[in-house]
């Protein structure tokens, strides 16, 4: 599905088709698991105490619900309308504001508006041609004094053939989040044992 979408010059159309096919019982969405990301939980974030969080590419909402449970006033968006429908259906009564939106053309009101921004596993699913724009768009959501969390697969020799998605991020791509007033606080490579992409980035930025 991804390959035919990309061959037609449509970098993101396959996400909606995949979620719709999955909802109809004809496909599986590999990242659609009920538990919040183990790499997000490992950060052991402090209580949100009403601070505003934004979850990029939220899918059916596993990480957005985690941040809301920690007390963040959470907005979560995805380009796929079916993913957003699934998020609302699976979490009835949720305090999360689930929104259909495009990272590459986001609402103007989101600029510098969030105390915590989570980018987990989305940029790596976008082809290199639009990656710089996607990275810049993520950083623009962070409010002064806010934090950006980037969680992503890291490149290894194993994926050097360039096949994907996903296309794991290079260190240069991680550093590229530090633009437009954002600065890198910390970056580390963590192990993800027993997975096909065994090395991951965990990076924190602030404005
Ligand atoms: C690999 S999935 C990761 C989902 C989620 N972050 C997770 O870790 O479970 C990538 C997600 O990004 C969404 N997405 C892709 N391009 C997007 C865009 N331009 N704007 C918003 N969401 C996008 C997809 O629909 C999909 O839900």
PDB file of C-alpha atoms and ligand atoms in Angstrom:
ATOM      1  CA  UNK A   1       0.000   0.000   0.000  1.00  0.00           C
ATOM      2  CA  UNK A   2       2.794   2.388   0.933  1.00  0.00           C
ATOM      3  CA  UNK A   3       4.789   1.509  -2.176  1.00  0.00           C
ATOM      4  CA  UNK A   4       1.938   2.216  -4.603  1.00  0.00           C
ATOM      5  CA  UNK A   5       1.025   5.442  -2.808  1.00  0.00           C
ATOM      6  CA  UNK A   6       4.643   6.643  -2.915  1.00  0.00           C
ATOM      7  CA  UNK A   7       5.043   5.606  -6.559  1.00  0.00           C
ATOM      8  CA  UNK A   8       2.039   7.805  -7.362  1.00  0.00           C
ATOM      9  CA  UNK A   9       3.757  10.742  -5.656  1.00  0.00           C
ATOM     10  CA  UNK A  10       1.411  10.631  -2.641  1.00  0.00           C
ATOM     11  CA  UNK A  11       3.556  10.393   0.489  1.00  0.00           C
ATOM     12  CA  UNK A  12       0.755  10.063   3.035  1.00  0.00           C
ATOM     13  CA  UNK A  13      -2.415   8.778   1.309  1.00  0.00           C
ATOM     14  CA  UNK A  14      -1.644   5.185   2.247  1.00  0.00           C
ATOM     15  CA  UNK A  15      -2.146   5.824   5.962  1.00  0.00           C
ATOM     16  CA  UNK A  16      -5.879   6.447   5.552  1.00  0.00           C
ATOM     17  CA  UNK A  17      -6.227   3.476   3.206  1.00  0.00           C
ATOM     18  CA  UNK A  18      -4.414   1.228   5.677  1.00  0.00           C
ATOM     19  CA  UNK A  19      -6.544   2.294   8.657  1.00  0.00           C
ATOM     20  CA  UNK A  20      -9.735   1.910   6.579  1.00  0.00           C
ATOM     21  CA  UNK A  21      -8.710  -1.550   5.367  1.00  0.00           C
ATOM     22  CA  UNK A  22      -7.835  -2.537   8.918  1.00  0.00           C
ATOM     23  CA  UNK A  23     -11.175  -1.324  10.220  1.00  0.00           C
ATOM     24  CA  UNK A  24     -12.860  -3.472   7.560  1.00  0.00           C
ATOM     25  CA  UNK A  25     -10.838  -6.466   8.783  1.00  0.00           C
ATOM     26  CA  UNK A  26      -8.697  -6.698   5.639  1.00  0.00           C
ATOM     27  CA  UNK A  27      -5.340  -5.478   6.960  1.00  0.00           C
ATOM     28  CA  UNK A  28      -3.300  -5.007  10.102  1.00  0.00           C
ATOM     29  CA  UNK A  29      -1.814  -1.717  11.221  1.00  0.00           C
ATOM     30  CA  UNK A  30       1.558  -2.821  12.593  1.00  0.00           C
ATOM     31  CA  UNK A  31       1.901  -0.010  15.140  1.00  0.00           C
ATOM     32  CA  UNK A  32      -1.708  -0.225  16.403  1.00  0.00           C
ATOM     33  CA  UNK A  33      -1.293  -1.737  19.849  1.00  0.00           C
ATOM     34  CA  UNK A  34      -3.270  -0.773  22.952  1.00  0.00           C
ATOM     35  CA  UNK A  35      -0.310  -0.032  25.245  1.00  0.00           C
ATOM     36  CA  UNK A  36       1.377   3.365  25.204  1.00  0.00           C
ATOM     37  CA  UNK A  37       4.884   3.363  23.749  1.00  0.00           C
ATOM     38  CA  UNK A  38       7.341   1.681  26.128  1.00  0.00           C
ATOM     39  CA  UNK A  39       9.880   4.362  25.152  1.00  0.00           C
ATOM     40  CA  UNK A  40       7.466   7.103  26.189  1.00  0.00           C
ATOM     41  CA  UNK A  41       6.678   5.393  29.492  1.00  0.00           C
ATOM     42  CA  UNK A  42      10.412   4.971  30.134  1.00  0.00           C
ATOM     43  CA  UNK A  43      10.774   8.758  30.220  1.00  0.00           C
ATOM     44  CA  UNK A  44       8.720   8.780  33.429  1.00  0.00           C
ATOM     45  CA  UNK A  45       7.318  12.230  32.697  1.00  0.00           C
ATOM     46  CA  UNK A  46       6.199  14.465  35.548  1.00  0.00           C
ATOM     47  CA  UNK A  47       2.489  15.116  36.104  1.00  0.00           C
ATOM     48  CA  UNK A  48       1.058  17.457  33.494  1.00  0.00           C
ATOM     49  CA  UNK A  49      -0.828  19.659  35.985  1.00  0.00           C
ATOM     50  CA  UNK A  50      -2.918  21.117  33.192  1.00  0.00           C
ATOM     51  CA  UNK A  51      -0.025  21.937  30.871  1.00  0.00           C
ATOM     52  CA  UNK A  52      -0.862  21.613  27.162  1.00  0.00           C
ATOM     53  CA  UNK A  53       0.419  18.617  25.213  1.00  0.00           C
ATOM     54  CA  UNK A  54       0.261  17.848  21.496  1.00  0.00           C
ATOM     55  CA  UNK A  55       0.650  14.343  20.093  1.00  0.00           C
ATOM     56  CA  UNK A  56       1.723  14.281  16.444  1.00  0.00           C
ATOM     57  CA  UNK A  57       0.450  11.419  14.247  1.00  0.00           C
ATOM     58  CA  UNK A  58      -1.511   9.997  17.166  1.00  0.00           C
ATOM     59  CA  UNK A  59      -3.127   7.067  15.330  1.00  0.00           C
ATOM     60  CA  UNK A  60      -5.846   5.515  17.513  1.00  0.00           C
ATOM     61  CA  UNK A  61      -4.575   7.366  20.553  1.00  0.00           C
ATOM     62  CA  UNK A  62      -2.384   5.113  22.679  1.00  0.00           C
ATOM     63  CA  UNK A  63       0.157   7.805  23.623  1.00  0.00           C
ATOM     64  CA  UNK A  64      -2.373  10.649  23.771  1.00  0.00           C
ATOM     65  CA  UNK A  65      -4.367   8.747  26.400  1.00  0.00           C
ATOM     66  CA  UNK A  66      -1.172   8.180  28.391  1.00  0.00           C
ATOM     67  CA  UNK A  67      -0.376  11.908  28.473  1.00  0.00           C
ATOM     68  CA  UNK A  68      -3.972  12.778  29.365  1.00  0.00           C
ATOM     69  CA  UNK A  69      -3.842  10.271  32.239  1.00  0.00           C
ATOM     70  CA  UNK A  70      -0.716  12.074  33.491  1.00  0.00           C
ATOM     71  CA  UNK A  71      -2.714  15.294  33.660  1.00  0.00           C
ATOM     72  CA  UNK A  72      -1.751  17.021  30.405  1.00  0.00           C
ATOM     73  CA  UNK A  73      -4.486  18.920  28.535  1.00  0.00           C
ATOM     74  CA  UNK A  74      -3.915  16.912  25.397  1.00  0.00           C
ATOM     75  CA  UNK A  75      -4.613  17.579  21.743  1.00  0.00           C
ATOM     76  CA  UNK A  76      -3.773  14.763  19.337  1.00  0.00           C
ATOM     77  CA  UNK A  77      -3.911  14.777  15.568  1.00  0.00           C
ATOM     78  CA  UNK A  78      -3.547  12.498  12.608  1.00  0.00           C
ATOM     79  CA  UNK A  79      -3.913  12.891   8.871  1.00  0.00           C
ATOM     80  CA  UNK A  80      -6.148   9.808   8.775  1.00  0.00           C
ATOM     81  CA  UNK A  81      -9.818  10.487   9.524  1.00  0.00           C
ATOM     82  CA  UNK A  82     -10.336   6.783  10.230  1.00  0.00           C
ATOM     83  CA  UNK A  83      -7.539   6.804  12.810  1.00  0.00           C
ATOM     84  CA  UNK A  84      -9.197   9.748  14.552  1.00  0.00           C
ATOM     85  CA  UNK A  85     -12.602   8.004  14.448  1.00  0.00           C
ATOM     86  CA  UNK A  86     -10.992   4.912  15.995  1.00  0.00           C
ATOM     87  CA  UNK A  87      -9.353   7.017  18.723  1.00  0.00           C
ATOM     88  CA  UNK A  88     -12.680   8.590  19.689  1.00  0.00           C
ATOM     89  CA  UNK A  89     -14.520   5.249  19.573  1.00  0.00           C
ATOM     90  CA  UNK A  90     -11.936   3.385  21.616  1.00  0.00           C
ATOM     91  CA  UNK A  91     -11.739   6.042  24.325  1.00  0.00           C
ATOM     92  CA  UNK A  92     -15.299   7.150  25.031  1.00  0.00           C
ATOM     93  CA  UNK A  93     -15.417  10.113  27.374  1.00  0.00           C
ATOM     94  CA  UNK A  94     -11.756  10.875  26.780  1.00  0.00           C
ATOM     95  CA  UNK A  95     -10.530  14.356  27.685  1.00  0.00           C
ATOM     96  CA  UNK A  96      -8.209  14.252  24.637  1.00  0.00           C
ATOM     97  CA  UNK A  97      -9.142  16.583  21.784  1.00  0.00           C
ATOM     98  CA  UNK A  98      -8.666  14.344  18.727  1.00  0.00           C
ATOM     99  CA  UNK A  99      -8.328  16.308  15.476  1.00  0.00           C
ATOM    100  CA  UNK A 100      -7.822  15.413  11.808  1.00  0.00           C
ATOM    101  CA  UNK A 101      -4.924  17.599  10.657  1.00  0.00           C
ATOM    102  CA  UNK A 102      -1.904  17.480   8.373  1.00  0.00           C
ATOM    103  CA  UNK A 103       1.515  17.979   9.967  1.00  0.00           C
ATOM    104  CA  UNK A 104       2.597  19.716   6.775  1.00  0.00           C
ATOM    105  CA  UNK A 105      -0.296  22.211   6.928  1.00  0.00           C
ATOM    106  CA  UNK A 106      -1.263  22.509  10.600  1.00  0.00           C
ATOM    107  CA  UNK A 107      -3.672  25.011  12.201  1.00  0.00           C
ATOM    108  CA  UNK A 108      -1.937  28.385  12.647  1.00  0.00           C
ATOM    109  CA  UNK A 109      -3.112  28.549  16.270  1.00  0.00           C
ATOM    110  CA  UNK A 110      -0.844  25.611  17.171  1.00  0.00           C
ATOM    111  CA  UNK A 111       2.341  27.608  16.546  1.00  0.00           C
ATOM    112  CA  UNK A 112       4.415  27.840  19.776  1.00  0.00           C
ATOM    113  CA  UNK A 113       1.275  26.727  21.678  1.00  0.00           C
ATOM    114  CA  UNK A 114       2.199  23.486  23.510  1.00  0.00           C
ATOM    115  CA  UNK A 115       4.243  22.876  26.659  1.00  0.00           C
ATOM    116  CA  UNK A 116       4.909  19.285  25.610  1.00  0.00           C
ATOM    117  CA  UNK A 117       5.046  17.958  22.040  1.00  0.00           C
ATOM    118  CA  UNK A 118       5.432  14.263  21.301  1.00  0.00           C
ATOM    119  CA  UNK A 119       6.800  13.084  17.951  1.00  0.00           C
ATOM    120  CA  UNK A 120       6.978   9.310  18.088  1.00  0.00           C
ATOM    121  CA  UNK A 121       7.562   7.132  15.031  1.00  0.00           C
ATOM    122  CA  UNK A 122       5.948   9.467  12.487  1.00  0.00           C
ATOM    123  CA  UNK A 123       8.778  11.267  10.689  1.00  0.00           C
ATOM    124  CA  UNK A 124      10.427   7.900  10.089  1.00  0.00           C
ATOM    125  CA  UNK A 125       7.323   6.867   8.120  1.00  0.00           C
ATOM    126  CA  UNK A 126       7.668   9.839   5.760  1.00  0.00           C
ATOM    127  CA  UNK A 127       9.955   9.738   2.703  1.00  0.00           C
ATOM    128  CA  UNK A 128      13.146  11.797   2.710  1.00  0.00           C
ATOM    129  CA  UNK A 129      11.744  14.390   0.255  1.00  0.00           C
ATOM    130  CA  UNK A 130       9.274  15.784   2.797  1.00  0.00           C
ATOM    131  CA  UNK A 131      11.204  15.027   5.942  1.00  0.00           C
ATOM    132  CA  UNK A 132      12.856  18.417   6.415  1.00  0.00           C
ATOM    133  CA  UNK A 133       9.456  20.121   6.191  1.00  0.00           C
ATOM    134  CA  UNK A 134       7.963  17.622   8.646  1.00  0.00           C
ATOM    135  CA  UNK A 135      10.810  18.107  11.135  1.00  0.00           C
ATOM    136  CA  UNK A 136      10.443  21.891  10.976  1.00  0.00           C
ATOM    137  CA  UNK A 137       6.674  21.655  11.445  1.00  0.00           C
ATOM    138  CA  UNK A 138       7.044  19.520  14.596  1.00  0.00           C
ATOM    139  CA  UNK A 139       9.362  22.011  16.275  1.00  0.00           C
ATOM    140  CA  UNK A 140       7.084  24.952  15.554  1.00  0.00           C
ATOM    141  CA  UNK A 141       4.428  23.584  17.955  1.00  0.00           C
ATOM    142  CA  UNK A 142       6.653  23.990  21.031  1.00  0.00           C
ATOM    143  CA  UNK A 143       5.855  26.949  23.321  1.00  0.00           C
ATOM    144  CA  UNK A 144       8.596  29.046  24.924  1.00  0.00           C
ATOM    145  CA  UNK A 145       9.921  26.962  27.831  1.00  0.00           C
ATOM    146  CA  UNK A 146       8.221  23.863  26.415  1.00  0.00           C
ATOM    147  CA  UNK A 147       9.638  20.431  25.641  1.00  0.00           C
ATOM    148  CA  UNK A 148       9.756  18.375  22.475  1.00  0.00           C
ATOM    149  CA  UNK A 149      10.193  14.616  22.769  1.00  0.00           C
ATOM    150  CA  UNK A 150      11.400  12.792  19.654  1.00  0.00           C
ATOM    151  CA  UNK A 151      11.294   8.998  19.702  1.00  0.00           C
ATOM    152  CA  UNK A 152      12.355   7.235  16.516  1.00  0.00           C
ATOM    153  CA  UNK A 153      14.181   4.300  15.048  1.00  0.00           C
ATOM    154  CA  UNK A 154      17.858   5.039  14.437  1.00  0.00           C
ATOM    155  CA  UNK A 155      19.741   4.103  11.302  1.00  0.00           C
ATOM    156  CA  UNK A 156      21.950   1.057  11.440  1.00  0.00           C
ATOM    157  CA  UNK A 157      23.902  -0.755   8.785  1.00  0.00           C
ATOM    158  CA  UNK A 158      20.991  -3.217   8.639  1.00  0.00           C
ATOM    159  CA  UNK A 159      18.652  -0.718   7.001  1.00  0.00           C
ATOM    160  CA  UNK A 160      21.196   0.920   4.714  1.00  0.00           C
ATOM    161  CA  UNK A 161      19.435  -0.358   1.595  1.00  0.00           C
ATOM    162  CA  UNK A 162      16.953   2.475   2.052  1.00  0.00           C
ATOM    163  CA  UNK A 163      13.889   0.257   1.808  1.00  0.00           C
ATOM    164  CA  UNK A 164      10.971   1.382   3.899  1.00  0.00           C
ATOM    165  CA  UNK A 165       8.811   2.622   5.441  1.00  0.00           C
ATOM    166  CA  UNK A 166      10.029   3.055   8.041  1.00  0.00           C
ATOM    167  CA  UNK A 167      13.189   4.920   7.103  1.00  0.00           C
ATOM    168  CA  UNK A 168      15.049   5.287  10.421  1.00  0.00           C
ATOM    169  CA  UNK A 169      16.438   8.708  11.296  1.00  0.00           C
ATOM    170  CA  UNK A 170      20.071   9.723  11.091  1.00  0.00           C
ATOM    171  CA  UNK A 171      21.773  11.775  13.813  1.00  0.00           C
ATOM    172  CA  UNK A 172      21.766  14.707  11.386  1.00  0.00           C
ATOM    173  CA  UNK A 173      17.995  14.434  11.105  1.00  0.00           C
ATOM    174  CA  UNK A 174      17.658  14.372  14.906  1.00  0.00           C
ATOM    175  CA  UNK A 175      19.814  17.500  15.155  1.00  0.00           C
ATOM    176  CA  UNK A 176      17.607  19.165  12.525  1.00  0.00           C
ATOM    177  CA  UNK A 177      14.748  19.395  15.045  1.00  0.00           C
ATOM    178  CA  UNK A 178      16.834  22.085  16.786  1.00  0.00           C
ATOM    179  CA  UNK A 179      15.823  24.932  14.490  1.00  0.00           C
ATOM    180  CA  UNK A 180      13.809  28.124  14.864  1.00  0.00           C
ATOM    181  CA  UNK A 181      14.821  28.682  18.493  1.00  0.00           C
ATOM    182  CA  UNK A 182      14.678  25.060  19.666  1.00  0.00           C
ATOM    183  CA  UNK A 183      17.767  23.622  21.304  1.00  0.00           C
ATOM    184  CA  UNK A 184      18.783  20.050  21.994  1.00  0.00           C
ATOM    185  CA  UNK A 185      18.683  19.124  25.690  1.00  0.00           C
ATOM    186  CA  UNK A 186      19.718  15.490  25.397  1.00  0.00           C
ATOM    187  CA  UNK A 187      19.990  12.701  22.875  1.00  0.00           C
ATOM    188  CA  UNK A 188      20.703   9.048  23.407  1.00  0.00           C
ATOM    189  CA  UNK A 189      20.494   5.801  21.544  1.00  0.00           C
ATOM    190  CA  UNK A 190      18.531   3.137  23.344  1.00  0.00           C
ATOM    191  CA  UNK A 191      18.185  -0.527  22.560  1.00  0.00           C
ATOM    192  CA  UNK A 192      14.958  -2.048  21.340  1.00  0.00           C
ATOM    193  CA  UNK A 193      15.880  -5.710  21.640  1.00  0.00           C
ATOM    194  CA  UNK A 194      14.167  -8.375  19.541  1.00  0.00           C
ATOM    195  CA  UNK A 195      12.830  -5.900  16.983  1.00  0.00           C
ATOM    196  CA  UNK A 196      13.757  -5.464  13.332  1.00  0.00           C
ATOM    197  CA  UNK A 197      15.020  -1.929  14.102  1.00  0.00           C
ATOM    198  CA  UNK A 198      17.077  -2.567  17.219  1.00  0.00           C
ATOM    199  CA  UNK A 199      18.428   0.914  17.919  1.00  0.00           C
ATOM    200  CA  UNK A 200      16.316   3.954  18.737  1.00  0.00           C
ATOM    201  CA  UNK A 201      16.730   7.675  19.325  1.00  0.00           C
ATOM    202  CA  UNK A 202      15.402   9.358  22.414  1.00  0.00           C
ATOM    203  CA  UNK A 203      15.879  13.112  22.084  1.00  0.00           C
ATOM    204  CA  UNK A 204      14.610  16.056  24.124  1.00  0.00           C
ATOM    205  CA  UNK A 205      14.525  19.691  22.965  1.00  0.00           C
ATOM    206  CA  UNK A 206      13.356  22.957  24.483  1.00  0.00           C
ATOM    207  CA  UNK A 207      12.574  26.441  23.237  1.00  0.00           C
TER     208      UNK A 207
HETATM  209  C1  LIG B   1       4.027   4.850  11.924  1.00  0.00           C
HETATM  210  S1  LIG B   1       2.528   5.568  12.474  1.00  0.00           S
HETATM  211  C2  LIG B   1       2.887   5.926  14.177  1.00  0.00           C
HETATM  212  C3  LIG B   1       1.630   6.206  14.980  1.00  0.00           C
HETATM  213  C4  LIG B   1       1.872   6.613  16.434  1.00  0.00           C
HETATM  214  N1  LIG B   1       2.705   7.794  16.555  1.00  0.00           N
HETATM  215  C5  LIG B   1       2.449   5.478  17.228  1.00  0.00           C
HETATM  216  O1  LIG B   1       3.649   5.491  17.539  1.00  0.00           O
HETATM  217  O2  LIG B   1       1.688   4.549  17.526  1.00  0.00           O
HETATM  218  C6  LIG B   1       2.543   7.161  11.669  1.00  0.00           C
HETATM  219  C7  LIG B   1       1.265   7.960  11.927  1.00  0.00           C
HETATM  220  O3  LIG B   1       1.423   9.278  11.394  1.00  0.00           O
HETATM  221  C8  LIG B   1       0.253   9.637  10.702  1.00  0.00           C
HETATM  222  N2  LIG B   1       0.668  10.623   9.680  1.00  0.00           N
HETATM  223  C9  LIG B   1       1.406  10.412   8.585  1.00  0.00           C
HETATM  224  N3  LIG B   1       1.594  11.556   7.900  1.00  0.00           N
HETATM  225  C10 LIG B   1       0.970  12.519   8.610  1.00  0.00           C
HETATM  226  C11 LIG B   1       0.798  13.916   8.429  1.00  0.00           C
HETATM  227  N4  LIG B   1       1.313  14.556   7.358  1.00  0.00           N
HETATM  228  N5  LIG B   1       0.084  14.594   9.341  1.00  0.00           N
HETATM  229  C12 LIG B   1      -0.447  13.963  10.417  1.00  0.00           C
HETATM  230  N6  LIG B   1      -0.328  12.647  10.645  1.00  0.00           N
HETATM  231  C13 LIG B   1       0.373  11.933   9.757  1.00  0.00           C
HETATM  232  C14 LIG B   1      -0.260   8.327  10.118  1.00  0.00           C
HETATM  233  O4  LIG B   1      -1.602   8.363   9.740  1.00  0.00           O
HETATM  234  C15 LIG B   1       0.030   7.374  11.268  1.00  0.00           C
HETATM  235  O5  LIG B   1      -1.031   7.312  12.193  1.00  0.00           O
END
